[in-house]
Amino acid sequence: MALPRHAFFRGRVVPYADARVGVLTHGLNYGTGVFGGIRAYWNADEAELFVFRPRDHFHRFLESARLLDMALPYTAAMLTEALVGLLRAELLREDCYARPLAFYADEVIGVRLHNLTPEVSIVAIRYGRYLENEEGIHATISSWRRVDDNMIPPRGKITGSYVNSAFAKTDAQRSGFDEAIVLNADGHISEGSAENFFLVKNGVAVTPPVTDNILEGVTRRTILELLREKLGVPVVERSIDRTELTLADEAFFCGTGVQVAAITRVDHRPVGQGRMGPVVSALRALYFDVVRGKSPEHRHWCHPVYADAAPIAGPEASRSTTRA
Ligand SMILES: Cc1ncc(COP(=O)(O)O)c(C=O)c1O
């Protein structure tokens, strides 16, 4: 992966090489950080780069920070401006991916969440597919269970909890699968290692509820709306038994990284016909139009980068706090 040339760090855009932390950094030692993943899509017809739903991503980022008792001196609007400034500095004019990170920066020994100082960084890189095989994922049900709300809350995108995802992903890939489907402690389907999950049965889409230890995906919310309002597919949010997947007509992952990816085999059994089905196919076509700013009614989700110049926001600008 080519490294970025810049980073938003300590309130301003700096050369990437200057965005450095010490090995004692709390977030590095104890996983006390939160992060996000945001895509921006190049629209060649308009020669414009559109960031997809940045305010919603940063809203979840700030909520994740609240879970870790972090008071960040930014609003979602300020972080969106910071990201736009960074993308401009990087001169990115192609599909890319941005990674905001907030972490406890103190160089101290002692596991805790209190009496610590957070710092925020954002970097952005050129980015294509997260999973090569978006049209036909071969997944496995992981032997690892999803972390529980009473362990490390999965509704926050907390850096330390991604060790759970990493166990599931590495075991899946070493066994020859593209991705893992992770069950929660009750044995219900929760999500992929870094994606939300849907299945389709008899024309109805089903996805786990937010109380089944999922990350509340921005893409998931987008898909719920597109399925219901544009494709006329009803969606039910309820717990899903593992064997419902065996008998499903279609299944798919969704997320910023994976976008919308058909799951066509699970543990050597075909899902439905064993190839991408009509709902996933229609949804993918619609989704890619929406994220590139080609759907006028969804244009409000697409934040232009080059259209009008905006200053880079930092902590010196009107400060706010995520604490109530
Ligand atoms: C565990 C997990 N679930 C779901 C998602 C999808 O979330 P989003 O659509 O907001 O990218 C992600 C992606 O970041 C994730 O890491």
mmCIF file of C-alpha atoms and ligand atoms in Angstrom:
data_model
loop_
_atom_site.group_PDB
_atom_site.id
_atom_site.type_symbol
_atom_site.label_atom_id
_atom_site.label_comp_id
_atom_site.label_asym_id
_atom_site.label_seq_id
_atom_site.Cartn_x
_atom_site.Cartn_y
_atom_site.Cartn_z
ATOM 1 C CA MET A 1 0.000 0.000 0.000
ATOM 2 C CA ALA A 2 1.369 3.423 -0.931
ATOM 3 C CA LEU A 3 1.600 5.664 2.110
ATOM 4 C CA PRO A 4 -0.264 8.974 2.127
ATOM 5 C CA ARG A 5 1.729 12.196 1.743
ATOM 6 C CA HIS A 6 -0.173 14.094 4.421
ATOM 7 C CA ALA A 7 -2.108 13.548 7.621
ATOM 8 C CA PHE A 8 -4.489 15.681 9.637
ATOM 9 C CA PHE A 9 -2.727 15.583 12.995
ATOM 10 C CA ARG A 10 -2.925 17.814 16.062
ATOM 11 C CA GLY A 11 -5.430 20.083 14.341
ATOM 12 C CA ARG A 12 -3.745 20.663 10.992
ATOM 13 C CA VAL A 13 -2.532 19.012 7.825
ATOM 14 C CA VAL A 14 1.127 17.970 8.170
ATOM 15 C CA PRO A 15 3.507 15.762 6.155
ATOM 16 C CA TYR A 16 2.635 12.131 6.896
ATOM 17 C CA ALA A 17 6.158 11.555 8.245
ATOM 18 C CA ASP A 18 5.462 14.134 10.992
ATOM 19 C CA ALA A 19 2.344 12.324 12.280
ATOM 20 C CA ARG A 20 4.203 10.084 14.712
ATOM 21 C CA VAL A 21 3.572 8.730 18.222
ATOM 22 C CA GLY A 22 5.834 7.083 20.814
ATOM 23 C CA VAL A 23 5.771 3.375 21.573
ATOM 24 C CA LEU A 24 4.387 4.027 25.053
ATOM 25 C CA THR A 25 1.256 5.656 23.644
ATOM 26 C CA HIS A 26 -1.769 4.464 25.620
ATOM 27 C CA GLY A 27 -3.916 3.742 22.559
ATOM 28 C CA LEU A 28 -1.166 1.603 21.030
ATOM 29 C CA ASN A 29 -0.616 -0.409 24.217
ATOM 30 C CA TYR A 30 -4.200 -0.892 25.396
ATOM 31 C CA GLY A 31 -6.364 -0.484 22.272
ATOM 32 C CA THR A 32 -7.939 2.667 23.727
ATOM 33 C CA GLY A 33 -8.822 4.283 20.450
ATOM 34 C CA VAL A 34 -11.758 4.621 18.087
ATOM 35 C CA PHE A 35 -11.702 4.879 14.336
ATOM 36 C CA GLY A 36 -13.783 5.277 11.239
ATOM 37 C CA GLY A 37 -13.645 4.333 7.592
ATOM 38 C CA ILE A 38 -15.065 6.709 5.004
ATOM 39 C CA ARG A 39 -15.013 6.376 1.236
ATOM 40 C CA ALA A 40 -14.898 9.130 -1.327
ATOM 41 C CA TYR A 41 -15.874 8.375 -4.914
ATOM 42 C CA TRP A 42 -14.621 10.085 -8.047
ATOM 43 C CA ASN A 43 -17.341 11.218 -10.452
ATOM 44 C CA ALA A 44 -15.586 11.624 -13.801
ATOM 45 C CA ASP A 45 -18.569 13.291 -15.520
ATOM 46 C CA GLU A 46 -18.533 16.127 -13.008
ATOM 47 C CA ALA A 47 -14.780 15.997 -12.282
ATOM 48 C CA GLU A 48 -15.701 15.932 -8.597
ATOM 49 C CA LEU A 49 -14.799 13.782 -5.623
ATOM 50 C CA PHE A 50 -17.771 12.986 -3.362
ATOM 51 C CA VAL A 51 -17.290 11.896 0.245
ATOM 52 C CA PHE A 52 -20.116 9.542 1.165
ATOM 53 C CA ARG A 53 -22.117 10.514 4.265
ATOM 54 C CA PRO A 54 -19.167 12.065 6.151
ATOM 55 C CA ARG A 55 -21.364 13.700 8.792
ATOM 56 C CA ASP A 56 -22.963 10.329 9.639
ATOM 57 C CA HIS A 57 -19.567 8.644 9.835
ATOM 58 C CA PHE A 58 -18.172 11.382 12.055
ATOM 59 C CA HIS A 59 -21.290 11.323 14.207
ATOM 60 C CA ARG A 60 -20.651 7.623 14.916
ATOM 61 C CA PHE A 61 -16.956 8.399 15.420
ATOM 62 C CA LEU A 62 -17.840 10.945 18.100
ATOM 63 C CA GLU A 63 -20.282 8.522 19.709
ATOM 64 C CA SER A 64 -17.602 5.815 19.739
ATOM 65 C CA ALA A 65 -15.320 8.341 21.437
ATOM 66 C CA ARG A 66 -18.005 9.013 24.048
ATOM 67 C CA LEU A 67 -18.073 5.298 24.839
ATOM 68 C CA LEU A 68 -14.374 5.572 25.711
ATOM 69 C CA ASP A 69 -15.048 8.713 27.772
ATOM 70 C CA MET A 70 -13.094 10.820 25.281
ATOM 71 C CA ALA A 71 -13.947 14.494 24.992
ATOM 72 C CA LEU A 72 -12.862 15.512 21.510
ATOM 73 C CA PRO A 73 -12.637 19.188 20.590
ATOM 74 C CA TYR A 74 -14.443 18.651 17.278
ATOM 75 C CA THR A 75 -17.948 18.436 15.873
ATOM 76 C CA ALA A 76 -18.895 16.209 12.944
ATOM 77 C CA ALA A 77 -18.972 19.339 10.765
ATOM 78 C CA MET A 78 -15.445 20.329 11.811
ATOM 79 C CA LEU A 79 -14.127 16.835 11.109
ATOM 80 C CA THR A 80 -15.819 16.847 7.707
ATOM 81 C CA GLU A 81 -14.053 20.110 6.899
ATOM 82 C CA ALA A 82 -10.771 18.684 8.110
ATOM 83 C CA LEU A 83 -11.232 15.651 5.862
ATOM 84 C CA VAL A 84 -12.067 17.805 2.849
ATOM 85 C CA GLY A 85 -8.937 19.881 3.468
ATOM 86 C CA LEU A 86 -6.838 16.729 3.694
ATOM 87 C CA LEU A 87 -8.279 15.262 0.480
ATOM 88 C CA ARG A 88 -7.483 18.518 -1.288
ATOM 89 C CA ALA A 89 -3.935 18.538 0.070
ATOM 90 C CA GLU A 90 -3.493 14.957 -1.185
ATOM 91 C CA LEU A 91 -4.852 16.053 -4.618
ATOM 92 C CA LEU A 92 -6.953 12.908 -4.663
ATOM 93 C CA ARG A 93 -9.010 12.673 -7.852
ATOM 94 C CA GLU A 94 -9.946 9.012 -7.726
ATOM 95 C CA ASP A 95 -11.787 6.614 -5.422
ATOM 96 C CA CYS A 96 -10.262 6.757 -1.984
ATOM 97 C CA TYR A 97 -10.667 5.780 1.648
ATOM 98 C CA ALA A 98 -10.173 7.933 4.719
ATOM 99 C CA ARG A 99 -9.277 6.697 8.175
ATOM 100 C CA PRO A 100 -10.080 8.982 11.122
ATOM 101 C CA LEU A 101 -8.599 7.821 14.406
ATOM 102 C CA ALA A 102 -8.935 9.145 17.958
ATOM 103 C CA PHE A 103 -6.658 7.601 20.561
ATOM 104 C CA TYR A 104 -5.434 8.248 24.038
ATOM 105 C CA ALA A 105 -2.068 9.805 23.382
ATOM 106 C CA ASP A 106 -0.518 9.779 26.876
ATOM 107 C CA GLU A 107 2.775 7.917 27.131
ATOM 108 C CA VAL A 108 2.055 6.237 30.445
ATOM 109 C CA ILE A 109 1.684 2.798 31.993
ATOM 110 C CA GLY A 110 -1.731 1.993 33.481
ATOM 111 C CA VAL A 111 -4.895 0.609 31.946
ATOM 112 C CA ARG A 112 -7.890 2.938 32.342
ATOM 113 C CA LEU A 113 -10.086 5.390 30.467
ATOM 114 C CA HIS A 114 -9.895 8.361 32.825
ATOM 115 C CA ASN A 115 -7.299 11.109 33.236
ATOM 116 C CA LEU A 116 -6.030 10.679 29.707
ATOM 117 C CA THR A 117 -5.763 13.029 26.723
ATOM 118 C CA PRO A 118 -7.072 12.052 23.270
ATOM 119 C CA GLU A 119 -5.640 13.045 19.929
ATOM 120 C CA VAL A 120 -7.216 12.858 16.487
ATOM 121 C CA SER A 121 -5.657 11.971 13.149
ATOM 122 C CA ILE A 122 -7.054 11.451 9.667
ATOM 123 C CA VAL A 123 -5.296 9.970 6.657
ATOM 124 C CA ALA A 124 -6.608 9.196 3.188
ATOM 125 C CA ILE A 125 -5.367 6.798 0.533
ATOM 126 C CA ARG A 126 -6.335 5.696 -2.960
ATOM 127 C CA TYR A 127 -8.553 2.678 -2.594
ATOM 128 C CA GLY A 128 -10.278 0.093 -4.721
ATOM 129 C CA ARG A 129 -11.948 -3.069 -3.496
ATOM 130 C CA TYR A 130 -11.724 -4.315 0.087
ATOM 131 C CA LEU A 131 -12.735 -7.848 -0.953
ATOM 132 C CA GLU A 132 -11.699 -8.788 -4.484
ATOM 133 C CA ASN A 133 -14.634 -11.097 -5.014
ATOM 134 C CA GLU A 134 -17.552 -8.676 -4.417
ATOM 135 C CA GLU A 135 -19.759 -10.558 -6.879
ATOM 136 C CA GLY A 136 -19.350 -13.920 -5.151
ATOM 137 C CA ILE A 137 -17.954 -14.154 -1.630
ATOM 138 C CA HIS A 138 -17.204 -17.573 -0.160
ATOM 139 C CA ALA A 139 -17.756 -17.169 3.561
ATOM 140 C CA THR A 140 -17.438 -19.404 6.593
ATOM 141 C CA ILE A 141 -19.195 -19.335 9.948
ATOM 142 C CA SER A 142 -16.398 -18.427 12.333
ATOM 143 C CA SER A 143 -15.683 -20.418 15.469
ATOM 144 C CA TRP A 144 -14.980 -17.051 17.152
ATOM 145 C CA ARG A 145 -17.960 -15.323 18.787
ATOM 146 C CA ARG A 146 -18.639 -11.610 18.422
ATOM 147 C CA VAL A 147 -17.634 -9.462 21.386
ATOM 148 C CA ASP A 148 -20.625 -8.608 23.555
ATOM 149 C CA ASP A 149 -21.913 -5.207 24.633
ATOM 150 C CA ASN A 150 -20.875 -6.100 28.188
ATOM 151 C CA MET A 151 -17.337 -6.933 27.086
ATOM 152 C CA ILE A 152 -16.294 -4.299 24.547
ATOM 153 C CA PRO A 153 -19.335 -2.533 23.060
ATOM 154 C CA PRO A 154 -19.407 -3.418 19.334
ATOM 155 C CA ARG A 155 -21.626 -0.410 18.553
ATOM 156 C CA GLY A 156 -18.478 1.633 19.019
ATOM 157 C CA LYS A 157 -15.688 1.285 16.484
ATOM 158 C CA ILE A 158 -13.082 0.682 19.166
ATOM 159 C CA THR A 159 -9.591 -0.192 17.984
ATOM 160 C CA GLY A 160 -8.955 -2.864 20.643
ATOM 161 C CA SER A 161 -12.092 -4.804 19.776
ATOM 162 C CA TYR A 162 -10.861 -5.380 16.218
ATOM 163 C CA VAL A 163 -8.641 -8.158 17.528
ATOM 164 C CA ASN A 164 -11.929 -10.103 17.644
ATOM 165 C CA SER A 165 -12.464 -9.355 13.942
ATOM 166 C CA ALA A 166 -8.843 -10.174 13.152
ATOM 167 C CA PHE A 167 -9.112 -13.654 14.723
ATOM 168 C CA ALA A 168 -12.196 -14.388 12.636
ATOM 169 C CA LYS A 169 -10.766 -12.976 9.411
ATOM 170 C CA THR A 170 -7.372 -14.699 9.598
ATOM 171 C CA ASP A 171 -8.880 -18.089 10.393
ATOM 172 C CA ALA A 172 -11.364 -17.702 7.528
ATOM 173 C CA GLN A 173 -8.696 -16.733 5.003
ATOM 174 C CA ARG A 174 -6.228 -19.388 6.134
ATOM 175 C CA SER A 175 -8.997 -21.932 5.598
ATOM 176 C CA GLY A 176 -9.466 -20.687 2.026
ATOM 177 C CA PHE A 177 -12.544 -18.481 2.509
ATOM 178 C CA ASP A 178 -12.882 -14.826 1.588
ATOM 179 C CA GLU A 179 -14.581 -13.684 4.774
ATOM 180 C CA ALA A 180 -16.004 -14.771 8.122
ATOM 181 C CA ILE A 181 -19.588 -14.593 9.370
ATOM 182 C CA VAL A 182 -19.475 -14.162 13.123
ATOM 183 C CA LEU A 183 -22.189 -15.378 15.509
ATOM 184 C CA ASN A 184 -22.946 -13.592 18.747
ATOM 185 C CA ALA A 185 -22.841 -15.336 22.128
ATOM 186 C CA ASP A 186 -26.486 -16.466 21.617
ATOM 187 C CA GLY A 187 -25.555 -18.234 18.392
ATOM 188 C CA HIS A 188 -27.344 -15.745 16.140
ATOM 189 C CA ILE A 189 -25.682 -14.223 13.109
ATOM 190 C CA SER A 190 -24.125 -10.912 14.080
ATOM 191 C CA GLU A 191 -22.036 -9.665 11.150
ATOM 192 C CA GLY A 192 -18.883 -10.166 9.115
ATOM 193 C CA SER A 193 -15.424 -9.295 10.427
ATOM 194 C CA ALA A 194 -15.887 -5.715 9.183
ATOM 195 C CA GLU A 195 -19.268 -5.738 7.420
ATOM 196 C CA ASN A 196 -22.949 -5.885 8.234
ATOM 197 C CA PHE A 197 -24.991 -8.845 7.064
ATOM 198 C CA PHE A 198 -28.311 -9.288 5.233
ATOM 199 C CA LEU A 199 -30.121 -12.302 3.798
ATOM 200 C CA VAL A 200 -33.076 -12.398 1.437
ATOM 201 C CA LYS A 201 -35.812 -15.018 1.673
ATOM 202 C CA ASN A 202 -39.092 -15.023 -0.270
ATOM 203 C CA GLY A 203 -38.645 -11.390 -1.314
ATOM 204 C CA VAL A 204 -38.018 -10.104 2.215
ATOM 205 C CA ALA A 205 -34.615 -8.879 3.402
ATOM 206 C CA VAL A 206 -33.610 -9.695 6.975
ATOM 207 C CA THR A 207 -30.760 -8.151 8.961
ATOM 208 C CA PRO A 208 -29.729 -8.515 12.623
ATOM 209 C CA PRO A 209 -30.964 -5.792 14.976
ATOM 210 C CA VAL A 210 -28.602 -3.312 16.599
ATOM 211 C CA THR A 211 -28.925 -5.294 19.852
ATOM 212 C CA ASP A 212 -27.254 -8.370 18.331
ATOM 213 C CA ASN A 213 -23.773 -6.920 18.866
ATOM 214 C CA ILE A 214 -23.326 -5.355 15.466
ATOM 215 C CA LEU A 215 -21.659 -2.116 14.510
ATOM 216 C CA GLU A 216 -24.459 0.178 13.380
ATOM 217 C CA GLY A 217 -23.170 0.637 9.857
ATOM 218 C CA VAL A 218 -23.726 3.794 7.851
ATOM 219 C CA THR A 219 -23.936 1.555 4.783
ATOM 220 C CA ARG A 220 -26.469 -0.684 6.558
ATOM 221 C CA ARG A 221 -28.654 2.374 7.152
ATOM 222 C CA THR A 222 -28.237 3.391 3.516
ATOM 223 C CA ILE A 223 -29.187 -0.111 2.343
ATOM 224 C CA LEU A 224 -32.262 -0.240 4.597
ATOM 225 C CA GLU A 225 -33.518 2.925 2.930
ATOM 226 C CA LEU A 226 -32.631 1.886 -0.626
ATOM 227 C CA LEU A 227 -34.232 -1.545 -0.264
ATOM 228 C CA ARG A 228 -37.447 -0.217 1.242
ATOM 229 C CA GLU A 229 -37.886 2.981 -0.695
ATOM 230 C CA LYS A 230 -36.256 2.397 -4.058
ATOM 231 C CA LEU A 231 -36.379 -1.350 -4.660
ATOM 232 C CA GLY A 232 -39.667 -2.083 -2.864
ATOM 233 C CA VAL A 233 -38.062 -4.872 -0.830
ATOM 234 C CA PRO A 234 -39.391 -5.038 2.744
ATOM 235 C CA VAL A 235 -36.721 -5.348 5.433
ATOM 236 C CA VAL A 236 -37.096 -6.932 8.844
ATOM 237 C CA GLU A 237 -34.568 -6.269 11.603
ATOM 238 C CA ARG A 238 -34.537 -9.387 13.807
ATOM 239 C CA SER A 239 -32.215 -12.067 15.106
ATOM 240 C CA ILE A 240 -31.167 -14.597 12.471
ATOM 241 C CA ASP A 241 -30.530 -18.289 13.101
ATOM 242 C CA ARG A 242 -27.464 -19.751 11.427
ATOM 243 C CA THR A 243 -29.495 -22.288 9.422
ATOM 244 C CA GLU A 244 -31.700 -19.563 7.954
ATOM 245 C CA LEU A 245 -28.647 -18.724 5.913
ATOM 246 C CA THR A 246 -28.445 -22.301 4.622
ATOM 247 C CA LEU A 247 -31.983 -21.922 3.257
ATOM 248 C CA ALA A 248 -31.748 -18.263 2.130
ATOM 249 C CA ASP A 249 -32.322 -17.179 -1.480
ATOM 250 C CA GLU A 250 -29.594 -14.528 -1.326
ATOM 251 C CA ALA A 251 -27.199 -13.054 1.205
ATOM 252 C CA PHE A 252 -24.821 -10.126 1.186
ATOM 253 C CA PHE A 253 -22.357 -8.085 3.215
ATOM 254 C CA CYS A 254 -22.420 -4.324 3.269
ATOM 255 C CA GLY A 255 -20.046 -1.743 4.665
ATOM 256 C CA THR A 256 -17.895 1.155 3.606
ATOM 257 C CA GLY A 257 -15.021 -1.140 2.672
ATOM 258 C CA VAL A 258 -16.904 -4.051 1.145
ATOM 259 C CA GLN A 259 -19.633 -1.790 -0.346
ATOM 260 C CA VAL A 260 -22.314 -4.358 -1.281
ATOM 261 C CA ALA A 261 -20.933 -7.861 -1.832
ATOM 262 C CA ALA A 262 -22.899 -10.996 -2.693
ATOM 263 C CA ILE A 263 -22.287 -14.024 -0.460
ATOM 264 C CA THR A 264 -22.700 -16.982 -2.779
ATOM 265 C CA ARG A 265 -21.276 -19.890 -0.718
ATOM 266 C CA VAL A 266 -21.086 -20.512 3.006
ATOM 267 C CA ASP A 267 -19.004 -23.399 4.306
ATOM 268 C CA HIS A 268 -19.043 -25.201 0.938
ATOM 269 C CA ARG A 269 -22.819 -24.908 0.481
ATOM 270 C CA PRO A 270 -24.307 -22.602 -2.148
ATOM 271 C CA VAL A 271 -26.491 -19.714 -0.992
ATOM 272 C CA GLY A 272 -29.628 -19.923 -3.153
ATOM 273 C CA GLN A 273 -28.499 -20.643 -6.708
ATOM 274 C CA GLY A 274 -24.848 -20.187 -5.742
ATOM 275 C CA ARG A 275 -24.482 -16.961 -7.707
ATOM 276 C CA MET A 276 -25.391 -13.311 -7.230
ATOM 277 C CA GLY A 277 -29.183 -13.040 -7.143
ATOM 278 C CA PRO A 278 -31.565 -10.331 -8.447
ATOM 279 C CA VAL A 279 -31.941 -8.325 -5.227
ATOM 280 C CA VAL A 280 -28.190 -8.033 -4.609
ATOM 281 C CA SER A 281 -27.569 -7.292 -8.256
ATOM 282 C CA ALA A 282 -30.148 -4.456 -8.352
ATOM 283 C CA LEU A 283 -28.935 -3.128 -5.021
ATOM 284 C CA ARG A 284 -25.312 -2.988 -6.154
ATOM 285 C CA ALA A 285 -26.206 -1.058 -9.310
ATOM 286 C CA LEU A 286 -28.263 1.434 -7.315
ATOM 287 C CA TYR A 287 -25.668 1.749 -4.539
ATOM 288 C CA PHE A 288 -22.826 2.610 -6.910
ATOM 289 C CA ASP A 289 -24.956 5.294 -8.573
ATOM 290 C CA VAL A 290 -25.884 6.735 -5.191
ATOM 291 C CA VAL A 291 -22.323 6.912 -3.793
ATOM 292 C CA ARG A 292 -20.954 8.529 -6.973
ATOM 293 C CA GLY A 293 -23.538 11.312 -6.730
ATOM 294 C CA LYS A 294 -25.512 10.057 -9.739
ATOM 295 C CA SER A 295 -28.843 9.755 -7.952
ATOM 296 C CA PRO A 296 -30.291 13.278 -7.577
ATOM 297 C CA GLU A 297 -32.533 12.366 -4.646
ATOM 298 C CA HIS A 298 -29.578 10.981 -2.670
ATOM 299 C CA ARG A 299 -27.190 13.776 -3.537
ATOM 300 C CA HIS A 300 -27.384 15.175 -0.001
ATOM 301 C CA TRP A 301 -25.362 12.132 1.132
ATOM 302 C CA CYS A 302 -22.484 13.074 -1.205
ATOM 303 C CA HIS A 303 -20.193 15.823 0.044
ATOM 304 C CA PRO A 304 -18.180 17.500 -2.752
ATOM 305 C CA VAL A 305 -14.478 18.012 -2.108
ATOM 306 C CA TYR A 306 -13.458 20.455 -4.811
ATOM 307 C CA ALA A 307 -16.711 22.415 -5.393
ATOM 308 C CA ASP A 308 -16.158 25.189 -2.886
ATOM 309 C CA ALA A 309 -13.088 25.882 -0.831
ATOM 310 C CA ALA A 310 -13.537 25.542 2.909
ATOM 311 C CA PRO A 311 -10.967 26.266 5.618
ATOM 312 C CA ILE A 312 -9.462 23.363 7.522
ATOM 313 C CA ALA A 313 -11.059 23.186 10.940
ATOM 314 C CA GLY A 314 -8.907 22.575 13.968
ATOM 315 C CA PRO A 315 -9.307 22.676 17.722
ATOM 316 C CA GLU A 316 -8.721 26.433 17.635
ATOM 317 C CA ALA A 317 -11.984 26.912 15.750
ATOM 318 C CA SER A 318 -15.242 27.033 17.740
ATOM 319 C CA ARG A 319 -14.560 24.261 20.201
ATOM 320 C CA SER A 320 -17.192 21.836 21.248
ATOM 321 C CA THR A 321 -17.097 18.675 23.267
ATOM 322 C CA THR A 322 -18.631 15.266 22.877
ATOM 323 C CA ARG A 323 -19.409 15.242 26.587
ATOM 324 C CA ALA A 324 -22.926 16.265 27.490
HETATM 325 C C1 LIG B 1 -17.504 -4.700 12.450
HETATM 326 C C2 LIG B 1 -18.066 -3.836 11.372
HETATM 327 N N1 LIG B 1 -19.364 -3.974 11.045
HETATM 328 C C3 LIG B 1 -19.917 -3.214 10.072
HETATM 329 C C4 LIG B 1 -19.190 -2.280 9.376
HETATM 330 C C5 LIG B 1 -19.851 -1.431 8.339
HETATM 331 O O1 LIG B 1 -19.982 -0.099 8.808
HETATM 332 P P1 LIG B 1 -20.078 1.112 7.818
HETATM 333 O O2 LIG B 1 -21.167 0.801 6.863
HETATM 334 O O3 LIG B 1 -20.411 2.280 8.674
HETATM 335 O O4 LIG B 1 -18.775 1.234 7.152
HETATM 336 C C6 LIG B 1 -17.845 -2.122 9.663
HETATM 337 C C7 LIG B 1 -17.046 -1.161 8.904
HETATM 338 O O5 LIG B 1 -16.397 -0.331 9.358
HETATM 339 C C8 LIG B 1 -17.269 -2.900 10.701
HETATM 340 O O6 LIG B 1 -15.985 -2.760 11.032
#
